[in-house]
Amino acid sequence: MGDSENRVLEVKDLSVRFDTHQGTVRAVDGVSFYIEEGETLGLVGESGSGKSVTNLALLGLIPNPPGVIDSGQVLFDGKDLLKLSIHEMRKIRGNRISMIFQDPMTSLNPLLTIEQQLAEVLEIHRGMSRREARPLCAKGLGEVGIPSPEKCLDSYPHELSGGMRQRVMIAMALLCDPKILLADEPTTALDVTIQAQILELMAKLQKDHGTAIMLVTHDMGVVAGQADRVNVMYAGRLAETASTKDLFDRPMHPYSKGLLESVPRLFGDASGELFSVPGQPPDLASLPAGCAFAPRCSYAVDACTNTRPELTVQIDANATSERLVACTEAARVLAADLAAEPADGGAS
Ligand code: ADP
Ligand code: MG
């Protein structure tokens, strides 16, 4: 694990800002990470932490204006995607790297049938005619568990349920057998039962096709069930990178610890937030000089308000893979956890 040959995508020092009337919003600020072949990489963090902007940037979908990519490289297949022309990027998007969003209604065209939308993908990327594409589209819909693919092909998006529309989106995203699927809160808009079905489906398709998935979610339960590794994002930066097991066993960033300790609320509020860490997320248009989490952090020392911590390799004797944490107090967080571990191995 961790060998660079296994990496299908490598993001280096990505920064994205939005120039707005309220000021410059540093939505993504010097983020580096990689995705390994066939893995599920979780991306978690509160609403507004820059998860969607990170995903959009990878596919050249940042609206400009107001968005500007300030720095970075997105290395895929020997190329820097940030340097590609619009035309070259179109050949990758929906083909080698696909994306699904929270709300399929925003990405499906209400005026076109499902067949027209699925077939278009194969027309663009495979040069197929509509007639050639139809059986492949039907096959794709069958694979995502749509009961009557032929009937679905002739439907319009509004004739389908939310769960079925998300299945259509997944089918569309996988038509060209992409290396990477970027899934941005793919189940957030769905009720719990359907959410479980869609997650199970994604896991199965991933196994069958070897697709690497970046799964964006604010639901730690979803991460625990799906992800191999996790990036924790806070205020446009990565706070921690760890294997899912290490993160859940021994979070090393106080923010990750907060995410895991916050009790899930049974009835999410309007934003659908399932957990909350005490305090308010910072204003990305006026970030403090030091650590952006310091004002909410019970581990903070004086130095935290002056210097912004870099993501650095941490020593954890029990780690199952490399641990990176952007906190000078990470060792203290870990020590506190180990000390708190009860000898009876359990209940507290
Ligand atoms: P999330 O982690 O919830 O996906 P986002 O990546 O959507 O967060 O947003 C990160 C920050 O970027 C937020 O402060 C958001 O307001 C800002 N942002 C995103 N898109 C735009 C835009 N088109 N114009 C201005 N600000 C934006
Ligand atoms: Mg988002």
Short mmCIF file of C-alpha atoms and ligand atoms in Angstrom, two decimals:
data_model
loop_
_atom_site.label_atom_id
_atom_site.label_comp_id
_atom_site.label_asym_id
_atom_site.label_seq_id
_atom_site.Cartn_x
_atom_site.Cartn_y
_atom_site.Cartn_z
CA MET A 1 0.00 0.00 0.00
CA GLY A 2 1.03 3.55 -0.64
CA ASP A 3 3.27 2.67 -3.60
CA SER A 4 3.10 5.45 -6.10
CA GLU A 5 2.58 2.89 -8.94
CA ASN A 6 -0.84 2.15 -7.46
CA ARG A 7 -1.89 5.77 -7.69
CA VAL A 8 -4.44 6.55 -10.37
CA LEU A 9 -4.64 10.20 -9.48
CA GLU A 10 -2.33 12.55 -7.65
CA VAL A 11 -3.33 16.03 -6.53
CA LYS A 12 -0.55 18.39 -5.54
CA ASP A 13 -0.95 21.70 -3.75
CA LEU A 14 -4.38 22.49 -5.18
CA SER A 15 -5.77 25.90 -4.32
CA VAL A 16 -9.06 27.36 -5.53
CA ARG A 17 -10.39 30.78 -4.62
CA PHE A 18 -13.61 32.61 -5.39
CA ASP A 19 -13.49 36.36 -5.84
CA THR A 20 -16.82 37.54 -4.45
CA HIS A 21 -18.34 40.81 -3.29
CA GLN A 22 -17.77 39.61 0.27
CA GLY A 23 -14.07 39.13 -0.43
CA THR A 24 -11.78 36.33 -1.53
CA VAL A 25 -13.05 32.93 -0.41
CA ARG A 26 -10.19 30.44 -0.11
CA ALA A 27 -12.33 27.37 -0.74
CA VAL A 28 -9.42 24.98 -1.31
CA ASP A 29 -6.05 25.94 0.10
CA GLY A 30 -2.95 23.89 -0.72
CA VAL A 31 -4.51 20.43 -0.77
CA SER A 32 -2.43 17.36 -1.73
CA PHE A 33 -3.61 13.76 -1.84
CA TYR A 34 -3.74 10.71 -4.08
CA ILE A 35 -6.24 8.04 -5.04
CA GLU A 36 -5.12 4.45 -5.36
CA GLU A 37 -6.30 1.99 -7.97
CA GLY A 38 -9.67 0.46 -7.05
CA GLU A 39 -9.89 1.98 -3.57
CA THR A 40 -12.63 4.00 -1.96
CA LEU A 41 -11.21 7.22 -0.60
CA GLY A 42 -13.58 9.03 1.74
CA LEU A 43 -13.63 12.82 1.86
CA VAL A 44 -15.37 14.13 4.96
CA GLY A 45 -15.87 17.49 6.57
CA GLU A 46 -18.56 19.93 7.51
CA SER A 47 -20.66 21.68 4.93
CA GLY A 48 -18.64 24.47 3.30
CA SER A 49 -15.23 22.90 3.93
CA GLY A 50 -14.35 22.67 0.22
CA LYS A 51 -15.21 19.07 -0.62
CA SER A 52 -17.30 19.81 -3.70
CA VAL A 53 -14.93 22.48 -4.95
CA THR A 54 -12.06 19.97 -4.73
CA ASN A 55 -14.01 17.51 -6.87
CA LEU A 56 -15.11 20.11 -9.40
CA ALA A 57 -11.53 21.34 -9.76
CA LEU A 58 -10.31 17.85 -10.68
CA LEU A 59 -12.63 17.85 -13.68
CA GLY A 60 -12.12 21.46 -14.75
CA LEU A 61 -15.62 22.43 -13.64
CA ILE A 62 -14.87 25.46 -11.45
CA PRO A 63 -17.02 28.34 -12.73
CA ASN A 64 -14.79 31.23 -13.78
CA PRO A 65 -15.60 33.88 -12.75
CA PRO A 66 -15.82 33.88 -9.76
CA GLY A 67 -13.60 30.80 -9.35
CA VAL A 68 -9.86 30.78 -9.98
CA ILE A 69 -7.44 27.88 -9.65
CA ASP A 70 -4.57 29.51 -7.81
CA SER A 71 -2.12 26.65 -7.84
CA GLY A 72 -1.77 22.94 -8.16
CA GLN A 73 -1.40 19.88 -10.32
CA VAL A 74 -3.87 17.07 -10.91
CA LEU A 75 -1.84 14.21 -12.34
CA PHE A 76 -3.75 11.52 -14.20
CA ASP A 77 -2.38 9.17 -16.82
CA GLY A 78 0.85 11.12 -17.13
CA LYS A 79 -0.92 14.44 -17.69
CA ASP A 80 -1.75 17.45 -15.55
CA LEU A 81 -5.51 17.79 -15.95
CA LEU A 82 -5.36 21.45 -14.92
CA LYS A 83 -3.32 22.15 -18.07
CA LEU A 84 -5.68 20.48 -20.53
CA SER A 85 -7.72 22.41 -23.06
CA ILE A 86 -11.52 22.36 -22.70
CA HIS A 87 -11.62 19.92 -25.60
CA GLU A 88 -9.06 17.53 -24.04
CA MET A 89 -10.81 17.73 -20.67
CA ARG A 90 -14.13 16.73 -22.30
CA LYS A 91 -12.50 13.54 -23.52
CA ILE A 92 -11.62 12.60 -19.95
CA ARG A 93 -14.78 13.73 -18.16
CA GLY A 94 -17.52 11.10 -18.20
CA ASN A 95 -15.10 8.70 -19.83
CA ARG A 96 -11.91 8.09 -17.79
CA ILE A 97 -13.13 10.03 -14.75
CA SER A 98 -16.85 10.33 -13.99
CA MET A 99 -18.77 12.22 -11.40
CA ILE A 100 -22.12 11.78 -9.68
CA PHE A 101 -23.77 14.43 -7.56
CA GLN A 102 -26.11 14.63 -4.63
CA ASP A 103 -29.10 15.62 -6.69
CA PRO A 104 -29.45 13.76 -9.98
CA MET A 105 -32.11 16.25 -11.10
CA THR A 106 -29.44 18.91 -11.46
CA SER A 107 -27.35 16.75 -13.76
CA LEU A 108 -30.10 15.05 -15.75
CA ASN A 109 -31.75 17.11 -18.47
CA PRO A 110 -35.51 17.19 -17.77
CA LEU A 111 -36.30 17.64 -21.47
CA LEU A 112 -34.51 14.54 -22.72
CA THR A 113 -35.33 10.87 -22.30
CA ILE A 114 -32.96 8.66 -20.33
CA GLU A 115 -31.96 6.99 -23.60
CA GLN A 116 -31.04 10.30 -25.22
CA GLN A 117 -28.85 11.18 -22.23
CA LEU A 118 -27.14 7.82 -21.83
CA ALA A 119 -26.62 7.32 -25.55
CA GLU A 120 -25.02 10.74 -25.85
CA VAL A 121 -22.18 9.58 -23.61
CA LEU A 122 -21.43 6.66 -25.93
CA GLU A 123 -21.84 8.86 -29.01
CA ILE A 124 -19.30 11.35 -27.67
CA HIS A 125 -16.74 8.98 -26.19
CA ARG A 126 -17.15 5.87 -28.32
CA GLY A 127 -18.41 7.35 -31.57
CA MET A 128 -21.46 5.06 -31.53
CA SER A 129 -24.73 5.65 -33.31
CA ARG A 130 -27.94 5.82 -31.28
CA ARG A 131 -28.88 2.35 -32.52
CA GLU A 132 -25.57 0.87 -31.46
CA ALA A 133 -25.75 2.61 -28.10
CA ARG A 134 -29.25 1.53 -27.04
CA PRO A 135 -28.47 -2.09 -26.07
CA LEU A 136 -25.41 -0.96 -24.11
CA CYS A 137 -27.49 1.65 -22.30
CA ALA A 138 -30.10 -0.98 -21.43
CA LYS A 139 -27.34 -3.27 -20.18
CA GLY A 140 -25.95 -0.47 -18.02
CA LEU A 141 -29.36 0.20 -16.50
CA GLY A 142 -29.79 -3.50 -15.77
CA GLU A 143 -26.44 -3.55 -14.03
CA VAL A 144 -27.50 -0.82 -11.60
CA GLY A 145 -30.62 -2.79 -10.70
CA ILE A 146 -33.23 -0.97 -12.75
CA PRO A 147 -36.04 -3.51 -13.18
CA SER A 148 -37.21 -2.70 -16.74
CA PRO A 149 -34.32 -1.04 -18.55
CA GLU A 150 -36.16 -0.73 -21.88
CA LYS A 151 -39.04 1.11 -20.26
CA CYS A 152 -36.64 3.30 -18.30
CA LEU A 153 -34.79 4.27 -21.48
CA ASP A 154 -37.98 5.78 -22.87
CA SER A 155 -38.78 7.70 -19.66
CA TYR A 156 -38.09 11.29 -18.74
CA PRO A 157 -36.25 12.01 -15.46
CA HIS A 158 -39.38 13.29 -13.63
CA GLU A 159 -41.09 9.95 -14.25
CA LEU A 160 -38.53 8.19 -12.06
CA SER A 161 -38.15 8.12 -8.27
CA GLY A 162 -35.13 9.76 -6.61
CA GLY A 163 -33.49 6.39 -6.04
CA MET A 164 -34.02 5.36 -9.67
CA ARG A 165 -32.63 8.66 -10.92
CA GLN A 166 -29.50 8.14 -8.85
CA ARG A 167 -29.18 4.64 -10.33
CA VAL A 168 -29.46 6.18 -13.80
CA MET A 169 -26.71 8.65 -12.91
CA ILE A 170 -24.49 5.81 -11.73
CA ALA A 171 -25.20 3.84 -14.90
CA MET A 172 -24.34 6.91 -16.97
CA ALA A 173 -21.15 7.51 -15.00
CA LEU A 174 -20.02 3.91 -15.50
CA LEU A 175 -20.97 3.49 -19.19
CA CYS A 176 -17.40 4.06 -20.34
CA ASP A 177 -15.84 2.07 -17.49
CA PRO A 178 -13.96 4.97 -15.88
CA LYS A 179 -10.81 4.54 -13.79
CA ILE A 180 -12.20 6.95 -11.21
CA LEU A 181 -15.67 7.82 -9.99
CA LEU A 182 -16.06 11.04 -8.03
CA ALA A 183 -19.20 10.61 -5.94
CA ASP A 184 -20.23 13.85 -4.23
CA GLU A 185 -22.75 13.06 -1.48
CA PRO A 186 -24.40 10.54 -3.81
CA THR A 187 -26.94 9.36 -1.25
CA THR A 188 -27.54 12.45 0.88
CA ALA A 189 -30.84 13.30 -0.82
CA LEU A 190 -32.18 9.75 -0.49
CA ASP A 191 -34.00 8.12 2.39
CA VAL A 192 -32.07 5.69 4.56
CA THR A 193 -33.21 2.43 2.95
CA ILE A 194 -32.52 3.64 -0.58
CA GLN A 195 -29.21 5.10 0.59
CA ALA A 196 -28.12 1.69 1.82
CA GLN A 197 -29.12 0.09 -1.49
CA ILE A 198 -27.21 2.65 -3.55
CA LEU A 199 -24.08 2.31 -1.39
CA GLU A 200 -24.24 -1.45 -1.70
CA LEU A 201 -24.63 -1.11 -5.45
CA MET A 202 -21.62 1.20 -5.69
CA ALA A 203 -19.50 -1.23 -3.68
CA LYS A 204 -20.53 -4.11 -5.95
CA LEU A 205 -19.87 -2.18 -9.16
CA GLN A 206 -16.50 -1.12 -7.79
CA LYS A 207 -15.58 -4.75 -7.17
CA ASP A 208 -16.70 -5.81 -10.65
CA HIS A 209 -14.99 -2.96 -12.50
CA GLY A 210 -12.05 -2.05 -10.26
CA THR A 211 -13.11 1.60 -10.30
CA ALA A 212 -11.49 3.87 -7.73
CA ILE A 213 -14.08 5.97 -5.91
CA MET A 214 -13.70 9.25 -4.11
CA LEU A 215 -16.72 9.29 -1.86
CA VAL A 216 -17.63 12.71 -0.51
CA THR A 217 -19.92 12.66 2.50
CA HIS A 218 -20.57 14.41 5.77
CA ASP A 219 -21.84 11.15 7.25
CA MET A 220 -19.19 9.32 9.28
CA GLY A 221 -21.36 6.20 9.21
CA VAL A 222 -21.16 6.10 5.43
CA VAL A 223 -17.38 6.52 5.61
CA ALA A 224 -17.05 3.71 8.14
CA GLY A 225 -19.03 1.37 5.91
CA GLN A 226 -17.51 2.24 2.53
CA ALA A 227 -14.09 3.84 2.64
CA ASP A 228 -10.63 2.23 2.72
CA ARG A 229 -8.92 5.52 3.53
CA VAL A 230 -10.22 8.91 4.55
CA ASN A 231 -9.27 12.52 4.02
CA VAL A 232 -10.71 14.84 6.65
CA MET A 233 -11.17 18.36 5.33
CA TYR A 234 -11.50 21.50 7.39
CA ALA A 235 -11.74 25.06 6.08
CA GLY A 236 -10.31 24.23 2.67
CA ARG A 237 -7.37 22.19 3.94
CA LEU A 238 -6.77 18.58 4.82
CA ALA A 239 -6.71 18.08 8.58
CA GLU A 240 -5.95 14.37 8.51
CA THR A 241 -5.37 11.43 6.15
CA ALA A 242 -5.57 7.90 7.51
CA SER A 243 -6.90 4.44 6.83
CA THR A 244 -10.54 4.21 7.90
CA LYS A 245 -9.56 1.78 10.64
CA ASP A 246 -6.86 4.03 12.08
CA LEU A 247 -9.07 7.10 11.90
CA PHE A 248 -11.94 5.46 13.73
CA ASP A 249 -9.70 3.67 16.25
CA ARG A 250 -7.43 6.60 17.00
CA PRO A 251 -8.23 9.95 15.38
CA MET A 252 -5.17 12.19 15.64
CA HIS A 253 -6.56 15.57 14.62
CA PRO A 254 -8.80 17.19 17.26
CA TYR A 255 -11.31 17.98 14.52
CA SER A 256 -11.47 14.32 13.39
CA LYS A 257 -11.90 13.37 17.02
CA GLY A 258 -14.73 15.87 17.29
CA LEU A 259 -16.42 14.45 14.19
CA LEU A 260 -16.28 10.95 15.62
CA GLU A 261 -17.41 11.94 19.09
CA SER A 262 -20.31 14.11 18.05
CA VAL A 263 -23.45 12.11 18.64
CA PRO A 264 -25.41 11.49 15.48
CA ARG A 265 -28.72 13.25 15.60
CA LEU A 266 -31.57 10.96 14.65
CA PHE A 267 -33.40 13.65 12.76
CA GLY A 268 -31.04 15.66 10.63
CA ASP A 269 -31.72 19.38 10.37
CA ALA A 270 -32.65 21.08 7.12
CA SER A 271 -29.07 20.88 5.83
CA GLY A 272 -29.16 17.13 6.38
CA GLU A 273 -26.21 17.38 8.75
CA LEU A 274 -25.97 14.20 10.78
CA PHE A 275 -23.29 15.30 13.21
CA SER A 276 -21.95 18.53 14.51
CA VAL A 277 -18.80 19.64 16.24
CA PRO A 278 -19.35 22.42 18.81
CA GLY A 279 -18.61 25.92 17.54
CA GLN A 280 -18.86 27.55 14.15
CA PRO A 281 -16.83 26.83 11.00
CA PRO A 282 -14.59 29.78 10.12
CA ASP A 283 -15.30 32.38 7.46
CA LEU A 284 -13.21 31.31 4.47
CA ALA A 285 -12.95 34.93 3.34
CA SER A 286 -11.02 35.90 6.49
CA LEU A 287 -9.13 32.93 7.82
CA PRO A 288 -7.06 33.45 10.97
CA ALA A 289 -3.25 33.45 10.78
CA GLY A 290 -2.92 30.25 12.79
CA CYS A 291 -4.80 26.97 12.70
CA ALA A 292 -8.35 27.52 11.43
CA PHE A 293 -9.67 25.00 13.96
CA ALA A 294 -7.91 26.54 16.99
CA PRO A 295 -10.92 28.62 18.16
CA ARG A 296 -12.96 25.41 18.50
CA CYS A 297 -10.16 23.16 19.73
CA SER A 298 -9.78 21.88 23.28
CA TYR A 299 -6.15 20.87 22.58
CA ALA A 300 -5.09 24.30 21.30
CA VAL A 301 -1.96 25.92 22.75
CA ASP A 302 -0.83 29.52 22.25
CA ALA A 303 1.30 28.66 19.22
CA CYS A 304 -1.77 27.35 17.37
CA THR A 305 -3.13 30.85 16.91
CA ASN A 306 0.10 32.04 15.26
CA THR A 307 1.26 29.31 12.93
CA ARG A 308 -0.77 27.26 10.52
CA PRO A 309 0.14 23.59 10.84
CA GLU A 310 1.19 21.64 7.73
CA LEU A 311 -0.03 18.14 6.96
CA THR A 312 2.85 15.95 8.20
CA VAL A 313 3.60 12.27 8.69
CA GLN A 314 2.85 11.11 12.24
CA ILE A 315 4.22 8.25 14.24
CA ASP A 316 1.56 5.76 15.28
CA ALA A 317 2.92 2.34 16.21
CA ASN A 318 -0.42 0.68 15.45
CA ALA A 319 -1.04 2.37 12.10
CA THR A 320 -2.28 0.23 9.21
CA SER A 321 -1.13 2.81 6.65
CA GLU A 322 0.58 6.19 6.50
CA ARG A 323 -0.91 8.79 8.81
CA LEU A 324 -0.82 12.47 7.97
CA VAL A 325 -2.09 15.09 10.38
CA ALA A 326 -2.04 18.89 10.27
CA CYS A 327 -1.76 19.49 14.00
CA THR A 328 1.24 20.17 16.19
CA GLU A 329 -0.60 18.54 19.11
CA ALA A 330 -1.41 15.29 17.26
CA ALA A 331 0.86 13.20 19.50
CA ARG A 332 -0.96 14.56 22.55
CA VAL A 333 -4.34 13.67 21.03
CA LEU A 334 -3.09 10.16 20.37
CA ALA A 335 -1.58 9.80 23.86
CA ALA A 336 -4.83 11.00 25.45
CA ASP A 337 -6.73 8.38 23.47
CA LEU A 338 -4.39 5.57 24.40
CA ALA A 339 -4.47 6.59 28.08
CA ALA A 340 -8.28 6.69 27.99
CA GLU A 341 -8.51 3.19 26.54
CA PRO A 342 -10.01 1.13 29.34
CA ALA A 343 -8.21 -2.06 30.38
CA ASP A 344 -11.47 -3.99 30.15
CA GLY A 345 -11.45 -3.08 26.46
CA GLY A 346 -14.73 -1.46 26.35
CA ALA A 347 -17.61 0.42 27.65
CA SER A 348 -17.36 4.09 28.41
P1 ADP B 1 -18.65 21.46 0.73
O1 ADP B 1 -17.55 20.94 1.60
O2 ADP B 1 -19.92 21.62 1.50
O3 ADP B 1 -18.84 20.68 -0.51
P2 ADP B 1 -17.99 23.56 -1.11
O4 ADP B 1 -16.80 22.93 -1.74
O5 ADP B 1 -19.25 23.52 -1.89
O6 ADP B 1 -18.22 22.95 0.34
O7 ADP B 1 -17.71 25.09 -0.81
C1 ADP B 1 -16.53 25.56 -0.22
C2 ADP B 1 -16.58 27.07 -0.14
O8 ADP B 1 -16.53 27.63 -1.45
C3 ADP B 1 -17.84 27.60 0.50
O9 ADP B 1 -17.50 28.68 1.33
C4 ADP B 1 -18.66 28.08 -0.66
O10 ADP B 1 -19.51 29.13 -0.29
C5 ADP B 1 -17.60 28.54 -1.63
N1 ADP B 1 -18.08 28.44 -3.02
C6 ADP B 1 -18.35 27.31 -3.70
N2 ADP B 1 -18.79 27.57 -4.94
C7 ADP B 1 -18.79 28.92 -5.05
C8 ADP B 1 -19.14 29.84 -6.09
N3 ADP B 1 -19.55 29.40 -7.30
N4 ADP B 1 -19.02 31.15 -5.84
C9 ADP B 1 -18.59 31.61 -4.64
N5 ADP B 1 -18.25 30.81 -3.61
C10 ADP B 1 -18.34 29.48 -3.81
MG MG B 2 -20.58 19.77 -1.26
#
